[in-house]
mmCIF file of C-alpha atoms in Angstrom:
data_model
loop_
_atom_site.group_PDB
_atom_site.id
_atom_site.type_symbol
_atom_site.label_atom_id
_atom_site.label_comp_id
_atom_site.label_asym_id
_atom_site.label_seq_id
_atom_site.Cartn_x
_atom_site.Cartn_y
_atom_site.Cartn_z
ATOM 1 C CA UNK A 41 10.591 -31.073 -10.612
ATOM 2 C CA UNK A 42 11.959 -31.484 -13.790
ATOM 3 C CA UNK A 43 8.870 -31.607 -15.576
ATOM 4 C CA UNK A 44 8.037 -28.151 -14.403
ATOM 5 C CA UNK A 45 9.845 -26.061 -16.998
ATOM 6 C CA UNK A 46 8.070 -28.075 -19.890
ATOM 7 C CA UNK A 47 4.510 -27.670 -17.982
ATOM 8 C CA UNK A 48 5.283 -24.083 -17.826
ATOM 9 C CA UNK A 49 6.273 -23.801 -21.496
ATOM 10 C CA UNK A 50 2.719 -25.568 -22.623
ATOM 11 C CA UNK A 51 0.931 -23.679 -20.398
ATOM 12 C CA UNK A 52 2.678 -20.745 -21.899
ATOM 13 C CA UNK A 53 1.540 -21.929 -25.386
ATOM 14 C CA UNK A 54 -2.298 -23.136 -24.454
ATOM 15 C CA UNK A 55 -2.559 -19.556 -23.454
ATOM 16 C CA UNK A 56 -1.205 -17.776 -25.985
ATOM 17 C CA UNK A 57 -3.160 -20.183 -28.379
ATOM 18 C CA UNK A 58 -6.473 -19.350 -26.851
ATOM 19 C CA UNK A 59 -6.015 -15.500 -26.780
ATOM 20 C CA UNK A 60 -4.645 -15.580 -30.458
ATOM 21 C CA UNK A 61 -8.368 -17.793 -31.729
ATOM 22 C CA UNK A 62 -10.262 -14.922 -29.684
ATOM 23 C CA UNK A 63 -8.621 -12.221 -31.171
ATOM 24 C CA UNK A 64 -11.105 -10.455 -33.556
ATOM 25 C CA UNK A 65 -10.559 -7.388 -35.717
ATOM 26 C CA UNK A 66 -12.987 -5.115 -37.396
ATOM 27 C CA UNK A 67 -13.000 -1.847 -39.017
ATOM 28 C CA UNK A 68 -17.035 -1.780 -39.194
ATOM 29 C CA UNK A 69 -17.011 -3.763 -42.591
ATOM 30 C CA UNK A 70 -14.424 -6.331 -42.705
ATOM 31 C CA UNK A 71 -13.629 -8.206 -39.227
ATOM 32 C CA UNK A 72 -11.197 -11.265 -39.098
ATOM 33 C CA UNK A 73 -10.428 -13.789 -36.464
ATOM 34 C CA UNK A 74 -7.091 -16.151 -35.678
ATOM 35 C CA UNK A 75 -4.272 -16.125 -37.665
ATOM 36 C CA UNK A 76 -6.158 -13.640 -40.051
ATOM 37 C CA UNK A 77 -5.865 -11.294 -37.183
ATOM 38 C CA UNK A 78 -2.427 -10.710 -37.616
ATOM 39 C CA UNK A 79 -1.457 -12.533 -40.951
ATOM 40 C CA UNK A 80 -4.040 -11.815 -43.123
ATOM 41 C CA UNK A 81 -3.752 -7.892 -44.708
ATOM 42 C CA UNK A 82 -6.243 -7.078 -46.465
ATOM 43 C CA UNK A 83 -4.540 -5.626 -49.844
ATOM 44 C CA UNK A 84 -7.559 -3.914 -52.035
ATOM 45 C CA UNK A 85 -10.857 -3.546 -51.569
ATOM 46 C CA UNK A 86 -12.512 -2.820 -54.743
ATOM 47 C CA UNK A 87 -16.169 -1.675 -54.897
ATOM 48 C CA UNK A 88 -17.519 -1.094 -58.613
ATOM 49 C CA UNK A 89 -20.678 -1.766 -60.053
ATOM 50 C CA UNK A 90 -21.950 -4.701 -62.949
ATOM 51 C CA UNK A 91 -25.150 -4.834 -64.901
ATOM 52 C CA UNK A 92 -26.046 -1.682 -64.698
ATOM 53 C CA UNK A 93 -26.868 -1.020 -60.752
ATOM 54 C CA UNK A 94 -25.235 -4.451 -58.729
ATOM 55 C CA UNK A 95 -22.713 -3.643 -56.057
ATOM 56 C CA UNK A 96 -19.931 -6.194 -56.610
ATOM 57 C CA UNK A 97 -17.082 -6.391 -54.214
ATOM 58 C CA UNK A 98 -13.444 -7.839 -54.859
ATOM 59 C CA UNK A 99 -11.577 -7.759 -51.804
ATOM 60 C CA UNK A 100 -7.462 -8.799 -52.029
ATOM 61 C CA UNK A 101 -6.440 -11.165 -49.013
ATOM 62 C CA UNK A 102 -2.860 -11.626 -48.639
ATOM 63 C CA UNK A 103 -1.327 -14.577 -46.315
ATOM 64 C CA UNK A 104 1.700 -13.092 -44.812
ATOM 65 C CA UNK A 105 2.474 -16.741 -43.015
ATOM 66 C CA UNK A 106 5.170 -18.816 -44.621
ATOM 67 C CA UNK A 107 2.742 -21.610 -45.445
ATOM 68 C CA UNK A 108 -0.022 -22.560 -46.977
ATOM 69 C CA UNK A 109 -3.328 -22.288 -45.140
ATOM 70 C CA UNK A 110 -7.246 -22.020 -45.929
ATOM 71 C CA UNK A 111 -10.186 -19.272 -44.442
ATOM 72 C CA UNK A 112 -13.954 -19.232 -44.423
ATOM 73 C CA UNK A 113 -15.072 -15.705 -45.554
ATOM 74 C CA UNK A 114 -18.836 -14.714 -45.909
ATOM 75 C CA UNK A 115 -20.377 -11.225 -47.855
ATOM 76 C CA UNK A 116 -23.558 -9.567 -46.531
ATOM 77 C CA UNK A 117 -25.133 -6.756 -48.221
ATOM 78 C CA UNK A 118 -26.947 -3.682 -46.623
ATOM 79 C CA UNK A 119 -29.212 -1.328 -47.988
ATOM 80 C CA UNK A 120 -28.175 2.801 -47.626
ATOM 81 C CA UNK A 121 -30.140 2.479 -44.267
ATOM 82 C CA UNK A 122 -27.621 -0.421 -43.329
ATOM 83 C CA UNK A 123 -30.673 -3.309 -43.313
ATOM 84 C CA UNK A 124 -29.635 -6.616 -44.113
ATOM 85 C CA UNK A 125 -30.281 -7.790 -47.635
ATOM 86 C CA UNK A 126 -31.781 -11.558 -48.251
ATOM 87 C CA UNK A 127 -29.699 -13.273 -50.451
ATOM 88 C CA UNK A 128 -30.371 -16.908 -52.204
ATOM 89 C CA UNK A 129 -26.878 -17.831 -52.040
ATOM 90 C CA UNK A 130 -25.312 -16.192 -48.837
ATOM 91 C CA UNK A 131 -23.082 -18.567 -46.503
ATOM 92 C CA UNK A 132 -19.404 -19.597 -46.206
ATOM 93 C CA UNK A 133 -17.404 -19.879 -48.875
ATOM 94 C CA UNK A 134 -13.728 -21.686 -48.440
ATOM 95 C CA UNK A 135 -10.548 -20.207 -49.990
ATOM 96 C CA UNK A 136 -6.764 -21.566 -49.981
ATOM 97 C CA UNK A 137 -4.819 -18.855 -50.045
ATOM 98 C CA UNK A 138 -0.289 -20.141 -50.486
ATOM 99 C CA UNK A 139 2.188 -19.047 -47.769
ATOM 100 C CA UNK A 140 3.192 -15.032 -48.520
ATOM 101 C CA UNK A 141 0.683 -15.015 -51.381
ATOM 102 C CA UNK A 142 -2.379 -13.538 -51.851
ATOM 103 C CA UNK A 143 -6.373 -14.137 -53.451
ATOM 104 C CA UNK A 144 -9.322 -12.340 -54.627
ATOM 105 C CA UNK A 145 -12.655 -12.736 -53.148
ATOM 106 C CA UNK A 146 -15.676 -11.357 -54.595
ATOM 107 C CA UNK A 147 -19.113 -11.170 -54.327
ATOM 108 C CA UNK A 148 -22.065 -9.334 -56.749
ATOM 109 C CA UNK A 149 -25.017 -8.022 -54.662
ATOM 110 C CA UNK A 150 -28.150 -10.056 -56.168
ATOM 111 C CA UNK A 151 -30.097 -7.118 -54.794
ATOM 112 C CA UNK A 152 -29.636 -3.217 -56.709
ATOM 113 C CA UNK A 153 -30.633 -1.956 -53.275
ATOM 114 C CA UNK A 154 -27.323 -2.695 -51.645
ATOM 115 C CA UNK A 155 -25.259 0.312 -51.113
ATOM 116 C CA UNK A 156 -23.044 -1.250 -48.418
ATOM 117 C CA UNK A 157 -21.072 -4.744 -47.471
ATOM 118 C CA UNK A 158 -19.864 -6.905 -44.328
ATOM 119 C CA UNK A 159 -17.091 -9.130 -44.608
ATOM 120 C CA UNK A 160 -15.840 -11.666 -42.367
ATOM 121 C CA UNK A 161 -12.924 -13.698 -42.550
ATOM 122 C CA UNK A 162 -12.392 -16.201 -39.978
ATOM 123 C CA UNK A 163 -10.295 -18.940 -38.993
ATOM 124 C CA UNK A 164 -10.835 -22.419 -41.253
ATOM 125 C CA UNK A 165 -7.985 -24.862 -39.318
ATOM 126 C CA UNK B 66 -17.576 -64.492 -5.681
ATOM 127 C CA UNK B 67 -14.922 -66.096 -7.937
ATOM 128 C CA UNK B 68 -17.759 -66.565 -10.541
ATOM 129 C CA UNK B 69 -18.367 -62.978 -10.378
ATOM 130 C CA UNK B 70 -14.739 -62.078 -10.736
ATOM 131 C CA UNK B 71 -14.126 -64.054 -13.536
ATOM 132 C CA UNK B 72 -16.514 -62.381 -15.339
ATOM 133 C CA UNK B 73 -15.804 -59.052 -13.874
ATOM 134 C CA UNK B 74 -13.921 -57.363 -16.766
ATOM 135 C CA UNK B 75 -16.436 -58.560 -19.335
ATOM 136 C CA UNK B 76 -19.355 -56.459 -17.206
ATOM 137 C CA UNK B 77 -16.470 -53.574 -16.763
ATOM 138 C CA UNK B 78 -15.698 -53.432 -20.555
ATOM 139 C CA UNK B 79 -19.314 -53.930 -21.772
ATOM 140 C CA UNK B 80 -19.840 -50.773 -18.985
ATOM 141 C CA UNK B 81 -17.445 -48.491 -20.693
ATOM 142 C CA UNK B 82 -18.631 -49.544 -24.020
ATOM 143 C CA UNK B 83 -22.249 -48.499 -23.475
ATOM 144 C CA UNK B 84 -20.863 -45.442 -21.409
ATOM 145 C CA UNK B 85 -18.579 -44.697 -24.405
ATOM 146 C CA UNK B 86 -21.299 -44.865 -27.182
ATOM 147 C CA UNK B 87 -23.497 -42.540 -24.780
ATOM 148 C CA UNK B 88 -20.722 -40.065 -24.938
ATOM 149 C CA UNK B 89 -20.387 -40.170 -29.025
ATOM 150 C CA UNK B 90 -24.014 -39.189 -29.613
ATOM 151 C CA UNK B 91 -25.081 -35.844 -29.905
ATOM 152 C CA UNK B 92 -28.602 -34.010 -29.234
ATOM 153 C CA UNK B 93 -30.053 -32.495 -32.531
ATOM 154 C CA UNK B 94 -29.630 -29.084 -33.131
ATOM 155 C CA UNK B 95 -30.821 -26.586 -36.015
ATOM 156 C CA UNK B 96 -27.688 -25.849 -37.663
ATOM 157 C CA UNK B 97 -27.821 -22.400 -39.374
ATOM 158 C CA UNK B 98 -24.293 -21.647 -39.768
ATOM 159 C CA UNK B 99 -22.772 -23.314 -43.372
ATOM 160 C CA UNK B 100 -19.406 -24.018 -42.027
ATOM 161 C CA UNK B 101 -21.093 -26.387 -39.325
ATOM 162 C CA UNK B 102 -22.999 -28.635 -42.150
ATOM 163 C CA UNK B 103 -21.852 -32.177 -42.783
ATOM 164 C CA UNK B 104 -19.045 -32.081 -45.631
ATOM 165 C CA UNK B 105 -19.950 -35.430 -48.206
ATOM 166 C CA UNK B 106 -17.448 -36.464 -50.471
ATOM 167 C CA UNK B 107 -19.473 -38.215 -53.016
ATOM 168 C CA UNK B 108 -22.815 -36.226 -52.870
ATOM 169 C CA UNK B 109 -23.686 -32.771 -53.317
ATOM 170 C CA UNK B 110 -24.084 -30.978 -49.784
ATOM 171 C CA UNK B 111 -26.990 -28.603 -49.585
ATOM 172 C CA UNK B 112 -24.058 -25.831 -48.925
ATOM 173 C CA UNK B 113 -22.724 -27.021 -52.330
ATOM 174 C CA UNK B 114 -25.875 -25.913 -53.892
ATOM 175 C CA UNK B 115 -25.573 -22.124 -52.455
ATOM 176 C CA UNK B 116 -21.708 -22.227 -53.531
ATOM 177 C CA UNK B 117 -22.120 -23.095 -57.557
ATOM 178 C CA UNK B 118 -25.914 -20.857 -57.755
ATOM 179 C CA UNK B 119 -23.162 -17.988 -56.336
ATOM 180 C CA UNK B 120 -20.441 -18.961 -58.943
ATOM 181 C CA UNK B 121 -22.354 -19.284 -61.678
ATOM 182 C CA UNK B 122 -24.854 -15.620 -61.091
ATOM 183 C CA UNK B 123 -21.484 -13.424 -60.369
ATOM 184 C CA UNK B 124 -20.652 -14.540 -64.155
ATOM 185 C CA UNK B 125 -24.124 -13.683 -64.999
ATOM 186 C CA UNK B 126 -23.820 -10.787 -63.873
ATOM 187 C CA UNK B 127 -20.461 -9.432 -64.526
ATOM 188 C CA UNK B 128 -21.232 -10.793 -68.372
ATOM 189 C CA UNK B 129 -23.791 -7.860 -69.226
ATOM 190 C CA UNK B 130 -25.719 -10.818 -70.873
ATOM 191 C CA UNK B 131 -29.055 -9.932 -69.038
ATOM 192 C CA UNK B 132 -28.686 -6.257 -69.695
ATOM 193 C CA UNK B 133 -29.159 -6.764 -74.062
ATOM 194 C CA UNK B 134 -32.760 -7.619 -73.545
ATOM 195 C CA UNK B 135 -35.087 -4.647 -75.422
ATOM 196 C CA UNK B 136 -37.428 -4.722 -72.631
ATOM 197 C CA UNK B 137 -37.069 -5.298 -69.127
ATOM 198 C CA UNK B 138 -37.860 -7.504 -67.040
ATOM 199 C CA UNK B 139 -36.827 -9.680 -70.126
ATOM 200 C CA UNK B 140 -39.428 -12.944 -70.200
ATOM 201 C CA UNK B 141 -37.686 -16.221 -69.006
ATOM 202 C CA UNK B 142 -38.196 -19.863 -68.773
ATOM 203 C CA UNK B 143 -35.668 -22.451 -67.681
ATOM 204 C CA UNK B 144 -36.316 -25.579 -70.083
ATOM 205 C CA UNK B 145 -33.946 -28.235 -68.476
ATOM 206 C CA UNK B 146 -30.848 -28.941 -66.716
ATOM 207 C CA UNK B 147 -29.880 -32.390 -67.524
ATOM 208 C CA UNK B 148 -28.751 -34.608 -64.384
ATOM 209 C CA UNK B 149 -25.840 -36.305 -65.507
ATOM 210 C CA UNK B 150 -24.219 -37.428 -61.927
ATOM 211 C CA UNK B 151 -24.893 -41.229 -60.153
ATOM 212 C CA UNK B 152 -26.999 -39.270 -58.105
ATOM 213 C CA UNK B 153 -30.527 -38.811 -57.955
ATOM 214 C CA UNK B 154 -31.110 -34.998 -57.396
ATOM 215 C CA UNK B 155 -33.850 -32.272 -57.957
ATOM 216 C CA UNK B 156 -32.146 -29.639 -60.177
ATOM 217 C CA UNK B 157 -34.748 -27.291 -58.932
ATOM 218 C CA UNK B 158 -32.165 -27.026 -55.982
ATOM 219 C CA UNK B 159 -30.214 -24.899 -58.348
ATOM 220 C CA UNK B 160 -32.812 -23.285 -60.444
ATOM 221 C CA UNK B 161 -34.883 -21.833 -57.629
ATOM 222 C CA UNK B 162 -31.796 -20.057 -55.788
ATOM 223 C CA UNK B 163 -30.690 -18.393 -59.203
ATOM 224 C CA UNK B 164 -34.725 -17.765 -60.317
ATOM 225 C CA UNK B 165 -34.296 -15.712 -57.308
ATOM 226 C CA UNK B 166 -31.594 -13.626 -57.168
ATOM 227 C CA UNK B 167 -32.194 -12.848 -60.763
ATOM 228 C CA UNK B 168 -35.648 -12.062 -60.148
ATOM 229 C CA UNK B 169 -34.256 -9.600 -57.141
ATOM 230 C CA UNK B 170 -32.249 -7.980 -59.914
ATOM 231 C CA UNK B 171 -35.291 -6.745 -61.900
ATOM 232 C CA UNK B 172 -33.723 -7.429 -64.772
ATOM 233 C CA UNK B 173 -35.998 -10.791 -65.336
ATOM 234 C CA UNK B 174 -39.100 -11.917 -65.101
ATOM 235 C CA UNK B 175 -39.851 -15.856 -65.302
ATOM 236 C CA UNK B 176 -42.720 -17.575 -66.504
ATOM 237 C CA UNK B 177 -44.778 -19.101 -64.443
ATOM 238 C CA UNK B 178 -45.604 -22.746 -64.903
ATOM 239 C CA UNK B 179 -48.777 -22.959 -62.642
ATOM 240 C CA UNK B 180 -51.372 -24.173 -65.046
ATOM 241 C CA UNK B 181 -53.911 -22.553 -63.494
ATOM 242 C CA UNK B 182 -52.124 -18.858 -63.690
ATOM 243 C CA UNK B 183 -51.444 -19.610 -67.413
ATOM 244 C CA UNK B 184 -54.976 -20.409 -68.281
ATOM 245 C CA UNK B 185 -55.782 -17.092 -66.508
ATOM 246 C CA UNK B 186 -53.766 -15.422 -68.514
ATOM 247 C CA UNK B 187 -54.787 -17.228 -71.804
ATOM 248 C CA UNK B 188 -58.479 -15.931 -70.772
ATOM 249 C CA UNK B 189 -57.468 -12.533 -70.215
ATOM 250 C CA UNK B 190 -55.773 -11.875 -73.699
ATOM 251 C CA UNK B 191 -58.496 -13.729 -75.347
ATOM 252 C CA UNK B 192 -60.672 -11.118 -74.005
ATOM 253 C CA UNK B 193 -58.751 -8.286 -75.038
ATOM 254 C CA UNK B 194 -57.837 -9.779 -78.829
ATOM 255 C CA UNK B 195 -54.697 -10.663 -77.826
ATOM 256 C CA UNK B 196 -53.832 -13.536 -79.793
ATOM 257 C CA UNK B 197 -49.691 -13.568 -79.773
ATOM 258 C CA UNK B 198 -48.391 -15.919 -77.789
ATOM 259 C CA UNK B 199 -45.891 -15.129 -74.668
ATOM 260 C CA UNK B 200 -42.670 -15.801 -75.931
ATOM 261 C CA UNK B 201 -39.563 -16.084 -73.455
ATOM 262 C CA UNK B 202 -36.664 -13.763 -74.066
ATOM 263 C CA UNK B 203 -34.189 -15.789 -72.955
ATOM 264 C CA UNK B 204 -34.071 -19.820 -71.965
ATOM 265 C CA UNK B 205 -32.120 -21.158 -69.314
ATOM 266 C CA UNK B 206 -30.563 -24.789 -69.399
ATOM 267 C CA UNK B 207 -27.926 -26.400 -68.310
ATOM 268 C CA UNK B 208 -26.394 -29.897 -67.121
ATOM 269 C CA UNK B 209 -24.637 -31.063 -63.788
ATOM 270 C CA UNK B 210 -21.971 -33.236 -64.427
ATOM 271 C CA UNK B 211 -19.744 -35.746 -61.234
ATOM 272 C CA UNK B 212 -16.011 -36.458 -62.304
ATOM 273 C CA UNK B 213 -14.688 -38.273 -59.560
ATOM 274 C CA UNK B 214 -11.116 -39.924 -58.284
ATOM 275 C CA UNK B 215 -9.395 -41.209 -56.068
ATOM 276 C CA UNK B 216 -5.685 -42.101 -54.948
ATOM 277 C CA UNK B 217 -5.225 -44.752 -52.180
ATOM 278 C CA UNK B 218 -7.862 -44.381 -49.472
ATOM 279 C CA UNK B 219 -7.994 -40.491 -50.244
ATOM 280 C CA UNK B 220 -11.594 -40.164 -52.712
ATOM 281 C CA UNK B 221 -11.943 -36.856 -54.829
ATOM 282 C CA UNK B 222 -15.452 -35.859 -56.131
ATOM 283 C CA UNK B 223 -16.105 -32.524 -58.779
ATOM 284 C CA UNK B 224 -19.376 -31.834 -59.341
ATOM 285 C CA UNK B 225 -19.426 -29.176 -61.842
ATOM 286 C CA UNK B 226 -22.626 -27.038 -63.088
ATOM 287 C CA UNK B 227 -22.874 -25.671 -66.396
ATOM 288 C CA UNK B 228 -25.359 -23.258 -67.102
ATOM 289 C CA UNK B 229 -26.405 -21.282 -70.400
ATOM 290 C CA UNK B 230 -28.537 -18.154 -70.957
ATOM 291 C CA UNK B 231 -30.273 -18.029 -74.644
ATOM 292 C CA UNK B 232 -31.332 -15.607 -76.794
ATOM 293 C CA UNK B 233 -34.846 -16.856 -77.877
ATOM 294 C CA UNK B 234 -34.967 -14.089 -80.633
ATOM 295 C CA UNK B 235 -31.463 -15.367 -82.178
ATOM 296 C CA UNK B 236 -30.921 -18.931 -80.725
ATOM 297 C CA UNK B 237 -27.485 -18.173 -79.669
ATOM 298 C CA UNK B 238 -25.509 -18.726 -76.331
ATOM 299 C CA UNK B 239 -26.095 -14.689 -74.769
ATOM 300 C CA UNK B 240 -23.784 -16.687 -72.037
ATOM 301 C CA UNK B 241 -22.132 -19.653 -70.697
ATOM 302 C CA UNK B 242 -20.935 -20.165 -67.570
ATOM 303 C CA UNK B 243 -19.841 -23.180 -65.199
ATOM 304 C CA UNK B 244 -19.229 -23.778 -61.389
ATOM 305 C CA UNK B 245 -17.594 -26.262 -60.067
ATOM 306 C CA UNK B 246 -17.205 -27.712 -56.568
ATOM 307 C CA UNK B 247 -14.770 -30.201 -55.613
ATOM 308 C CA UNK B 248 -14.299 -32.311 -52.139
ATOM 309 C CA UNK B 249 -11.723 -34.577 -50.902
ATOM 310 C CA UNK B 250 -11.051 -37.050 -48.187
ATOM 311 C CA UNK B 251 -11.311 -40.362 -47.122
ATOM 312 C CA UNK B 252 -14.315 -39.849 -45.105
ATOM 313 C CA UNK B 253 -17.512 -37.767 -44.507
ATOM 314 C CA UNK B 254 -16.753 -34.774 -42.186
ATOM 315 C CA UNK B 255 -19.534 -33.283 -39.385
ATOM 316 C CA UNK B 256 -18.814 -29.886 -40.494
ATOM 317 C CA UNK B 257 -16.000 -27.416 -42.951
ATOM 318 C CA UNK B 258 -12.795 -28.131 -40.585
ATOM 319 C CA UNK B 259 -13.165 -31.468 -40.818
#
């Protein structure tokens, strides 16, 4: 009987543990997962262009946690009729970001056809 | 009976081993996703590949250096990137995935070195007078260089990749640029969270 409370508590936890990993945000071009869900604000996006006609991206992720942690983040680009781009070197990158500070992630679009961009930030604990 | 008890937990224990090893191995699978590749510490993961061609073609590109050709696509030929890790690797692992994304650019064309295409090409000038020789533009070459270290049990490796882009017509550096990738641990991983 006295073990109840604590099996509650845990149970409490495990749950509250699995809705926070499923939790996923998006506003169309950016979507996050876990703790980036709710500790990860998204500061600047900057869109500009390089060499002429290259879409390049620099997006400002701050960690609002009060420690140090690490995210996977990947860049897609679309052309103006929102088809997926190939790109030699798309995939997961990892970044450390410190506890209440924040980093720049960028990516240049290999492709002068890109007119648009998906982000995703997810979870890399 | 007692025979067979006495040797019981031998037949139990060699039962949960083989039961236990069973469990620990895993079906293949086509693994498309990069954060699910195996993480090395002392070699260069294909991932790692994708990661410095990225590093090193945002410089490229934010550096303007492609855009001071006079004619466009500027010619190009990558000459060499020197191997200098304890590894044996094929550099064209780099020089393919930044052949093309530059290529995808427009700004550059690269030279072919099919022997075949070449001599094709040699005909076809001959037979139009065309005596000058294709010169590249620019040259790419670079080197890959391992640093590695190590503190207790915990093992560091850097690999970092140096690349430069040359001006043919001046024989300067148009640009430099590096990318480096470094892992840690004191073992191999199965995939990015360890």
């Amino acid at each position: 009987m006295k073990s109840s409370p604590c099996l509650l508590v845990t149970l409490a936890v495990l749950l509250l543990s699995g809705c926070y990993a499923n939790t996923v945000t998006s506003n169309q071009r950016i979507s996050k997962d876990g703790w980036l869900s709710s500790h990860a604000n998204i500061r600047v996006v900057r869109e500009t262009e390089v060499s002429d006609d290259l879409l390049r991206i620099d997006v400002e992720v701050e960690n609002t946690l009060p420690f140090d942690t690490r995210f996977d983040y990947k860049f897609e680009f679309l052309d103006a009729e929102g088809r997926m781009l190939f790109g030699p070197t798309t995939g997961f990158r990892q970044e450390q970001v410190p506890a209440g500070a924040f980093v720049t992630i960028t990516a240049t679009a290999t492709d002068p056809r890109a007119a648009d961009f998906r982000l995703t930030l997810t979870n890399a604990n | 009976m007692n025979h067979f008890l006495s040797r019981s937990p031998f037949v139990i224990a060699l039962a949960f081993g083989a039961l236990g090893a069973a469990g620990c191995q895993q079906n293949a699978r086509v693994v498309t996703d990069d954060r699910d590749k195996i993480v090395s510490i002392d070699q260069i993961d294909v991932q790692d590949w994708s990661n410095a061609a990225d590093q090193v073609l945002q410089q490229l590109f934010a550096s303007g250096a492609l855009d001071t050709a006079p004619v466009k696509p500027a010619r190009v030929e990558v000459t060499r990137v020197i191997n200098d890790t304890t590894q044996r690797i094929d550099t064209d692992l780099l020089t393919q995935k930044i052949k093309i994304a530059l290529q995808q650019s427009g700004k550059v064309a690269f030279a072919s070195s099919d022997a075949r295409a070449n001599e094709v090409a040699d005909y076809e000038d001959f037979k139009a007078g065309d005596d000058a020789p294709r010169l590249p533009y620019f040259v790419i070459n670079g080197k890959i260089l391992e640093i590695r270290a190590s503190a207790g049990s915990t093992k560091q490796s850097s690999f970092v990749f140096q690349l430069n882009l040359v001006n043919t017509a001046q024989s300067l550096d148009a640009w430099s640029g590096e990318a480096e990738v470094t892992k840690q641990g004191t073992r191999n991983a199965k995939n990015s969270k360890g």
